[in-house]
Short mmCIF file of C-alpha atoms in Angstrom, two decimals:
data_model
loop_
_atom_site.label_atom_id
_atom_site.label_comp_id
_atom_site.label_asym_id
_atom_site.label_seq_id
_atom_site.Cartn_x
_atom_site.Cartn_y
_atom_site.Cartn_z
CA MET A 1 88.29 163.00 120.77
CA SER A 2 88.72 164.90 124.09
CA THR A 3 90.42 163.57 127.14
CA THR A 4 87.18 163.92 128.96
CA THR A 5 85.37 161.60 126.56
CA ARG A 6 88.21 159.17 126.65
CA SER A 7 88.28 159.00 130.43
CA ARG A 8 84.57 157.96 130.47
CA LEU A 9 85.26 154.77 128.63
CA SER A 10 85.23 151.39 130.36
CA PRO A 11 88.42 149.35 130.06
CA ASP A 12 86.60 147.12 127.51
CA GLU A 13 85.52 150.06 125.37
CA ARG A 14 89.05 151.52 125.50
CA ARG A 15 90.70 148.25 124.49
CA SER A 16 88.11 147.98 121.61
CA GLN A 17 88.90 151.60 120.49
CA LEU A 18 92.68 150.77 120.53
CA LEU A 19 91.95 147.63 118.30
CA ASP A 20 90.04 149.75 115.82
CA LEU A 21 92.98 152.02 115.64
CA GLY A 22 95.27 149.05 115.20
CA VAL A 23 93.14 147.70 112.33
CA ARG A 24 93.25 151.22 110.72
CA LEU A 25 96.98 151.34 111.01
CA LEU A 26 97.20 147.79 109.59
CA SER A 27 95.31 148.71 106.60
CA THR A 28 98.47 150.32 105.13
CA ARG A 29 101.22 148.48 107.02
CA SER A 30 102.47 144.96 107.38
CA LEU A 31 102.10 143.25 110.77
CA ASP A 32 105.80 143.65 111.21
CA GLU A 33 105.57 147.38 110.80
CA LEU A 34 102.75 147.54 113.46
CA SER A 35 104.74 148.20 116.63
CA ILE A 36 103.43 148.92 120.18
CA ASP A 37 105.43 152.24 119.83
CA LEU A 38 103.43 153.16 116.70
CA LEU A 39 100.11 152.42 118.39
CA ALA A 40 101.04 154.36 121.52
CA GLU A 41 102.18 157.38 119.47
CA GLN A 42 98.98 157.32 117.31
CA ALA A 43 96.73 156.67 120.34
CA GLY A 44 98.43 159.27 122.54
CA VAL A 45 98.79 156.71 125.43
CA SER A 46 101.83 155.24 127.00
CA ARG A 47 103.48 151.98 125.88
CA GLY A 48 102.88 150.73 129.52
CA LEU A 49 99.20 151.17 129.19
CA LEU A 50 99.23 149.16 125.86
CA TYR A 51 101.07 146.35 127.41
CA HIS A 52 98.57 146.45 130.29
CA TYR A 53 95.73 145.90 127.67
CA PHE A 54 97.48 143.46 125.40
CA GLY A 55 100.25 141.73 127.28
CA SER A 56 102.85 141.33 124.60
CA LYS A 57 103.37 142.53 120.94
CA GLN A 58 102.39 139.08 119.74
CA ASP A 59 99.12 139.19 121.63
CA PHE A 60 98.45 142.59 120.26
CA HIS A 61 99.13 141.39 116.74
CA GLU A 62 96.79 138.54 117.16
CA ALA A 63 93.98 140.70 118.74
CA VAL A 64 94.28 143.17 115.77
CA VAL A 65 94.27 140.44 113.14
CA ARG A 66 91.14 138.75 114.92
CA ARG A 67 89.53 142.17 114.90
CA ALA A 68 90.27 142.56 111.08
CA ALA A 69 89.01 138.95 110.44
CA ASP A 70 85.72 139.62 112.42
CA ALA A 71 85.29 142.81 110.40
CA LEU A 72 85.67 140.90 107.11
CA VAL A 73 83.11 138.32 108.05
CA ALA A 74 80.65 140.81 109.34
CA GLN A 75 80.98 143.28 106.26
CA THR A 76 80.56 140.52 103.78
CA ALA A 77 77.37 139.05 105.30
CA PRO A 78 75.07 138.44 102.21
CA PRO A 79 71.47 139.76 102.02
CA VAL A 80 68.95 137.30 103.71
CA HIS A 81 66.69 137.12 100.74
CA GLY A 82 67.05 136.93 97.04
CA ASP A 83 68.51 134.71 94.42
CA PRO A 84 71.59 132.73 95.69
CA ILE A 85 73.85 133.98 92.88
CA ASP A 86 72.80 137.70 93.61
CA ARG A 87 73.45 137.20 97.34
CA LEU A 88 76.91 135.67 96.49
CA ARG A 89 77.61 138.64 94.23
CA SER A 90 76.62 141.02 96.91
CA SER A 91 78.84 139.25 99.50
CA MET A 92 81.89 139.10 97.12
CA GLY A 93 81.62 142.81 96.14
CA ALA A 94 81.73 143.66 99.84
CA TYR A 95 84.72 141.25 100.15
CA LEU A 96 86.62 142.95 97.35
CA ALA A 97 85.79 146.45 98.86
CA TYR A 98 87.07 145.27 102.19
CA VAL A 99 90.42 144.16 100.72
CA GLU A 100 90.72 147.32 98.74
CA ALA A 101 90.27 149.45 101.94
CA ASN A 102 92.37 147.18 104.22
CA ARG A 103 94.99 145.63 101.93
CA GLU A 104 97.79 145.03 104.35
CA GLY A 105 95.54 143.79 107.14
CA TYR A 106 94.06 141.18 104.61
CA VAL A 107 97.69 140.25 103.65
CA SER A 108 98.37 139.71 107.31
CA LEU A 109 95.27 137.57 107.78
CA VAL A 110 95.87 135.34 104.79
CA ARG A 111 99.71 135.13 105.25
CA GLY A 112 99.20 134.37 109.03
CA GLY A 113 96.98 131.55 107.97
CA ALA A 114 99.77 129.70 106.16
CA GLY A 115 102.96 130.64 108.10
CA GLY A 116 102.12 132.51 111.14
CA THR A 117 101.83 131.54 114.78
CA PRO A 118 99.36 128.81 115.70
CA ALA A 119 96.93 131.52 116.94
CA LEU A 120 97.14 133.37 113.62
CA ARG A 121 96.59 130.19 111.75
CA ALA A 122 93.39 129.48 113.85
CA ILE A 123 92.03 133.04 113.24
CA HIS A 124 92.50 132.56 109.48
CA GLU A 125 90.90 129.07 109.49
CA GLU A 126 88.00 130.37 111.50
CA ALA A 127 87.44 133.35 109.14
CA ARG A 128 87.56 131.09 106.17
CA THR A 129 85.28 128.61 107.76
CA ALA A 130 82.81 131.34 108.57
CA LEU A 131 82.88 132.52 105.08
CA THR A 132 82.64 128.98 103.45
CA ASP A 133 80.00 127.76 105.89
CA ARG A 134 77.92 130.77 104.86
CA VAL A 135 77.72 129.39 101.38
CA PHE A 136 75.90 126.45 102.68
CA VAL A 137 73.66 128.31 104.96
CA ALA A 138 72.72 131.00 102.45
CA ASP A 139 72.16 128.24 99.90
CA ALA A 140 70.31 125.90 102.14
CA LEU A 141 68.31 124.46 99.37
CA GLY A 142 71.44 123.64 97.46
CA GLU A 143 70.61 125.75 94.56
CA LEU A 144 74.17 126.50 93.79
CA VAL A 145 75.99 124.08 95.96
CA PRO A 146 74.69 120.60 97.27
CA ASP A 147 76.13 119.80 100.67
CA THR A 148 78.32 116.83 100.31
CA PRO A 149 81.95 115.96 101.45
CA VAL A 150 83.34 116.75 98.04
CA THR A 151 81.52 120.03 97.57
CA ARG A 152 82.64 121.03 101.14
CA LEU A 153 86.21 120.37 99.91
CA VAL A 154 85.64 122.28 96.61
CA VAL A 155 84.13 125.33 98.36
CA ARG A 156 87.32 125.38 100.53
CA GLY A 157 89.50 125.40 97.35
CA TRP A 158 87.18 128.20 95.93
CA ALA A 159 87.97 130.31 99.13
CA ALA A 160 91.75 129.67 98.64
CA CYS A 161 91.38 130.69 94.95
CA VAL A 162 89.47 133.83 95.89
CA GLU A 163 92.15 134.85 98.39
CA ASP A 164 94.90 134.29 95.89
CA LEU A 165 93.14 136.19 93.07
CA VAL A 166 92.35 139.10 95.31
CA LEU A 167 95.85 139.34 96.68
CA ALA A 168 97.42 139.18 93.25
CA TRP A 169 94.98 141.70 91.84
CA VAL A 170 95.49 144.26 94.51
CA ALA A 171 99.23 143.75 94.10
CA ASP A 172 99.03 144.37 90.35
CA PRO A 173 95.70 145.02 88.75
CA THR A 174 97.28 145.62 85.20
CA GLY A 175 94.98 144.64 82.43
CA VAL A 176 92.21 143.31 84.67
CA ASP A 177 89.38 145.78 85.69
CA ARG A 178 87.36 145.37 88.97
CA GLU A 179 84.11 144.24 87.30
CA GLN A 180 86.02 141.41 85.48
CA LEU A 181 87.54 140.31 88.76
CA LEU A 182 84.25 140.43 90.54
CA ALA A 183 82.53 138.35 87.87
CA VAL A 184 85.35 135.71 88.19
CA LEU A 185 85.03 135.67 92.05
CA VAL A 186 81.24 135.11 91.86
CA ASP A 187 80.95 132.76 88.87
CA SER A 188 84.00 130.67 90.01
CA LEU A 189 81.87 129.10 92.89
CA PRO A 190 79.12 127.45 90.64
CA ALA A 191 81.82 126.71 87.95
CA LEU A 192 84.07 124.66 90.42
CA VAL A 193 81.08 122.89 92.03
CA GLY A 194 80.01 121.92 88.41
CA THR A 195 83.30 119.96 88.11
CA VAL A 196 82.18 117.53 90.77
CA ALA A 197 80.69 114.44 89.05
CA GLY A 198 77.22 114.06 90.35
CA ALA A 199 77.11 117.35 92.05
CA GLY A 200 73.82 118.12 90.44
CA THR A 201 72.15 115.24 92.29
CA ALA A 202 70.50 117.70 94.58
CA HIS A 203 68.27 118.69 91.68
CA ASP A 204 67.66 115.17 90.36
CA MET B 1 126.11 101.90 100.05
CA SER B 2 129.74 101.06 101.02
CA THR B 3 132.25 103.65 102.35
CA THR B 4 134.29 102.77 99.22
CA THR B 5 131.56 103.93 96.90
CA ARG B 6 130.84 107.01 99.00
CA SER B 7 134.50 108.13 98.94
CA ARG B 8 134.40 108.17 95.14
CA LEU B 9 131.75 110.88 94.96
CA SER B 10 132.65 114.46 94.17
CA PRO B 11 131.61 117.07 96.70
CA ASP B 12 128.74 118.14 94.35
CA GLU B 13 127.55 114.52 94.03
CA ARG B 14 127.80 113.99 97.80
CA ARG B 15 125.82 117.27 98.42
CA SER B 16 123.29 116.13 95.96
CA GLN B 17 122.99 112.70 97.63
CA LEU B 18 122.51 114.54 101.17
CA LEU B 19 119.80 116.55 99.67
CA ASP B 20 117.98 113.57 98.31
CA LEU B 21 118.14 112.05 101.82
CA GLY B 22 116.72 115.36 103.11
CA VAL B 23 113.81 115.22 100.77
CA ARG B 24 113.15 111.64 101.68
CA LEU B 25 113.21 112.52 105.46
CA LEU B 26 111.03 115.52 104.72
CA SER B 27 108.35 113.36 103.15
CA THR B 28 107.21 112.30 106.61
CA ARG B 29 108.42 115.14 108.71
CA SER B 30 107.79 118.88 109.02
CA LEU B 31 110.65 121.30 108.21
CA ASP B 32 110.95 122.02 111.94
CA GLU B 33 111.47 118.31 112.66
CA LEU B 34 114.21 118.01 110.05
CA SER B 35 117.29 118.83 112.00
CA ILE B 36 120.99 118.69 111.00
CA ASP B 37 121.32 116.06 113.71
CA LEU B 38 118.75 113.79 112.11
CA LEU B 39 120.41 114.11 108.65
CA ALA B 40 123.75 113.43 110.18
CA GLU B 41 122.51 110.29 111.90
CA GLN B 42 120.70 108.97 108.85
CA ALA B 43 123.56 109.79 106.44
CA GLY B 44 126.20 108.39 108.81
CA VAL B 45 128.37 111.52 108.66
CA SER B 46 129.28 114.14 111.16
CA ARG B 47 127.37 117.33 111.91
CA GLY B 48 130.49 119.29 110.96
CA LEU B 49 130.63 117.82 107.51
CA LEU B 50 126.88 118.78 107.07
CA TYR B 51 127.65 122.36 108.08
CA HIS B 52 130.43 122.34 105.67
CA TYR B 53 128.05 121.42 102.88
CA PHE B 54 125.04 123.58 103.88
CA GLY B 55 126.30 126.43 105.92
CA SER B 56 123.34 126.63 108.38
CA LYS B 57 120.15 124.81 109.32
CA GLN B 58 118.20 127.48 107.36
CA ASP B 59 120.33 127.15 104.21
CA PHE B 60 119.90 123.43 104.56
CA HIS B 61 116.14 123.75 104.85
CA GLU B 62 116.03 125.99 101.88
CA ALA B 63 118.15 123.65 99.76
CA VAL B 64 115.92 120.69 100.67
CA VAL B 65 112.73 122.57 99.94
CA ARG B 66 114.24 123.80 96.63
CA ARG B 67 115.11 120.15 95.83
CA ALA B 68 111.63 119.07 96.59
CA ALA B 69 110.07 121.92 94.41
CA ASP B 70 112.35 120.94 91.54
CA ALA B 71 111.25 117.30 91.77
CA LEU B 72 107.62 118.31 91.86
CA VAL B 73 108.05 120.50 88.68
CA ALA B 74 110.04 117.64 86.97
CA GLN B 75 107.61 114.79 87.80
CA THR B 76 104.61 116.63 86.70
CA ALA B 77 105.85 117.49 83.17
CA PRO B 78 102.97 116.76 80.84
CA PRO B 79 103.33 114.55 77.82
CA VAL B 80 104.58 116.66 74.88
CA HIS B 81 101.81 115.45 72.51
CA GLY B 82 98.09 114.85 72.78
CA ASP B 83 94.90 116.58 73.60
CA PRO B 84 95.50 119.47 76.03
CA ILE B 85 92.98 118.14 78.56
CA ASP B 86 94.55 114.72 78.42
CA ARG B 87 98.04 116.32 78.97
CA LEU B 88 96.62 118.27 81.93
CA ARG B 89 95.11 115.00 83.47
CA SER B 90 98.46 113.29 83.13
CA SER B 91 100.23 116.27 84.76
CA MET B 92 97.75 116.53 87.61
CA GLY B 93 97.74 112.77 88.22
CA ALA B 94 101.59 113.02 88.78
CA TYR B 95 101.01 116.05 90.93
CA LEU B 96 98.55 114.18 93.19
CA ALA B 97 101.09 111.14 93.30
CA TYR B 98 103.91 113.45 94.29
CA VAL B 99 101.88 114.94 97.22
CA GLU B 100 100.76 111.42 98.33
CA ALA B 101 104.42 110.30 98.41
CA ASN B 102 105.83 113.50 99.85
CA ARG B 103 103.11 114.94 102.02
CA GLU B 104 105.23 116.90 104.63
CA GLY B 105 107.66 118.11 101.98
CA TYR B 106 104.71 119.48 99.98
CA VAL B 107 103.29 121.12 103.07
CA SER B 108 106.66 122.77 103.85
CA LEU B 109 106.76 124.13 100.15
CA VAL B 110 103.22 125.54 100.24
CA ARG B 111 103.50 126.88 103.82
CA GLY B 112 106.88 128.46 103.13
CA GLY B 113 105.29 130.19 100.23
CA ALA B 114 102.98 132.21 102.39
CA GLY B 115 104.75 132.58 105.71
CA GLY B 116 108.24 131.34 105.45
CA THR B 117 111.60 133.08 104.96
CA PRO B 118 111.95 135.31 101.72
CA ALA B 119 114.02 132.48 100.18
CA LEU B 120 111.25 129.87 100.96
CA ARG B 121 108.68 132.28 99.48
CA ALA B 122 110.81 132.72 96.37
CA ILE B 123 111.06 128.92 95.94
CA HIS B 124 107.25 128.39 96.19
CA GLU B 125 106.75 131.31 93.80
CA GLU B 126 109.09 129.79 91.25
CA ALA B 127 107.58 126.39 91.47
CA ARG B 128 104.10 127.82 91.06
CA THR B 129 105.20 130.01 88.21
CA ALA B 130 106.80 126.92 86.54
CA LEU B 131 103.49 124.91 86.92
CA THR B 132 101.25 127.69 85.72
CA ASP B 133 103.50 128.92 82.78
CA ARG B 134 103.49 125.31 81.63
CA VAL B 135 99.78 125.67 81.20
CA PHE B 136 100.29 128.30 78.55
CA VAL B 137 103.19 126.53 76.96
CA ALA B 138 101.54 123.17 76.75
CA ASP B 139 98.44 124.94 75.41
CA ALA B 140 100.03 127.28 72.99
CA LEU B 141 97.04 127.36 70.66
CA GLY B 142 94.85 128.49 73.52
CA GLU B 143 92.62 125.41 73.27
CA LEU B 144 91.96 125.51 77.02
CA VAL B 145 93.29 128.90 78.11
CA PRO B 146 93.74 132.02 75.83
CA ASP B 147 96.77 134.05 77.14
CA THR B 148 95.47 137.29 78.53
CA PRO B 149 96.08 139.26 81.65
CA VAL B 150 92.89 137.99 83.39
CA THR B 151 93.46 134.34 82.37
CA ARG B 152 97.11 134.52 83.77
CA LEU B 153 95.47 135.78 87.02
CA VAL B 154 92.85 132.98 86.85
CA VAL B 155 95.42 130.25 86.30
CA ARG B 156 97.28 131.44 89.40
CA GLY B 157 94.09 131.32 91.32
CA TRP B 158 93.50 127.84 90.02
CA ALA B 159 96.99 126.81 91.28
CA ALA B 160 96.16 128.13 94.73
CA CYS B 161 92.91 126.17 94.58
CA VAL B 162 94.76 123.05 93.66
CA GLU B 163 97.31 123.48 96.46
CA ASP B 164 94.42 123.97 99.03
CA LEU B 165 92.38 121.10 97.67
CA VAL B 166 95.20 118.68 97.68
CA LEU B 167 96.47 119.72 101.14
CA ALA B 168 92.99 119.41 102.67
CA TRP B 169 92.37 116.06 100.99
CA VAL B 170 95.68 114.43 102.19
CA ALA B 171 94.91 115.70 105.71
CA ASP B 172 91.38 114.17 105.53
CA PRO B 173 90.10 112.18 102.53
CA THR B 174 86.85 111.20 104.28
CA GLY B 175 84.07 110.90 101.64
CA VAL B 176 86.16 112.00 98.57
CA ASP B 177 87.83 109.38 96.61
CA ARG B 178 90.98 109.95 94.61
CA GLU B 179 89.41 109.83 91.21
CA GLN B 180 86.79 112.37 92.17
CA LEU B 181 89.52 114.78 93.44
CA LEU B 182 91.60 114.24 90.33
CA ALA B 183 88.58 115.06 88.12
CA VAL B 184 88.13 118.26 90.01
CA LEU B 185 91.78 119.24 89.84
CA VAL B 186 91.69 118.71 86.04
CA ASP B 187 88.23 120.03 85.07
CA SER B 188 88.57 123.12 87.43
CA LEU B 189 91.06 124.79 84.98
CA PRO B 190 88.71 125.21 82.01
CA ALA B 191 85.83 125.79 84.41
CA LEU B 192 87.59 128.69 85.96
CA VAL B 193 88.85 130.03 82.70
CA GLY B 194 85.25 129.84 81.45
CA THR B 195 84.13 132.33 84.09
CA VAL B 196 86.15 135.00 82.29
CA ALA B 197 83.95 137.10 80.09
CA GLY B 198 85.31 136.97 76.61
CA ALA B 199 87.72 134.26 77.43
CA GLY B 200 86.61 132.44 74.30
CA THR B 201 87.82 135.14 71.98
CA ALA B 202 90.94 133.12 71.03
CA HIS B 203 88.45 130.91 69.09
CA ASP B 204 86.38 133.74 67.66
#
């Protein structure tokens, strides 16, 4: 991009562009390795300007992880129409593709959810809530999952299972092919809901 | 306990006793709230003596979490004989009872697994491995779970699901009774394994 183009951007657009670059850098690096120095070097701007945009390294990290979480939620939006299990398969395929393309950013998102700063925990919790709420919205008739306190709990557990499976698989895919994993990610939702006694009452 | 009794303990026994007290204190407190000062006050010994036994606050925390993890693994040992699903039910009942009695220690164990120090991550990984390996040992004939790379992955995902379900439930059990949760914890293992295409080949 030319300096001329760059200078036409508003501060919000410029900040947004820097965050996109941060997310790209995070796809192959841990959060600890994503420094303001590295971003400055890659963006061709001064450290001072970055501190102007992001305040502190921690604020910068939180903004990048939030951007990554928003992208995950956006890219995994299921089709509006179709069979609930087909929509789930489409969404989980996009989820897996996102993690394959953004492995370290995904690790940062999930790790931050358990042991990070309160802000990182909140970002992970919001992303997980967006993904699990979607199950109930996309399945409003309860074809896969009736909406009860225990199924809400189980869908949360399913999301944790998905995160762990995907993280373990990208770290070491030996003996497990992508299609096999994707089938488990999709079929595990109705399978887990099926363990709830009386979960089928929506159909009774 | 009298001072006379205390003085007869060997250093190893004394350290062990202090760790037990640390685990008890951790059952209702976060790791951040478990200070050397608090342990010294509760044990009636000097801070200096505690530093002699544990080196640093971080070493003390790691030793307490390791003690809690060992207790979780020990207390959830399934019966040696019986139907695999009955043995699993017995083990998961003990797991749930452990978490109910040691909530904060369990949170520290699981949180440390994702975002803690490398030592805390290793303790969590070892505890989870002990619990999931047990599934394959206690089920050597593959009655519930044939031993393949993909079922190994799925059992790991099941363990992550169990951790999340139990943590979410102890934090807010509204609308979900204990028996309902326990049924989900037990039945979710064969349900998840059942999503693996060809998982039944051990029986073919």
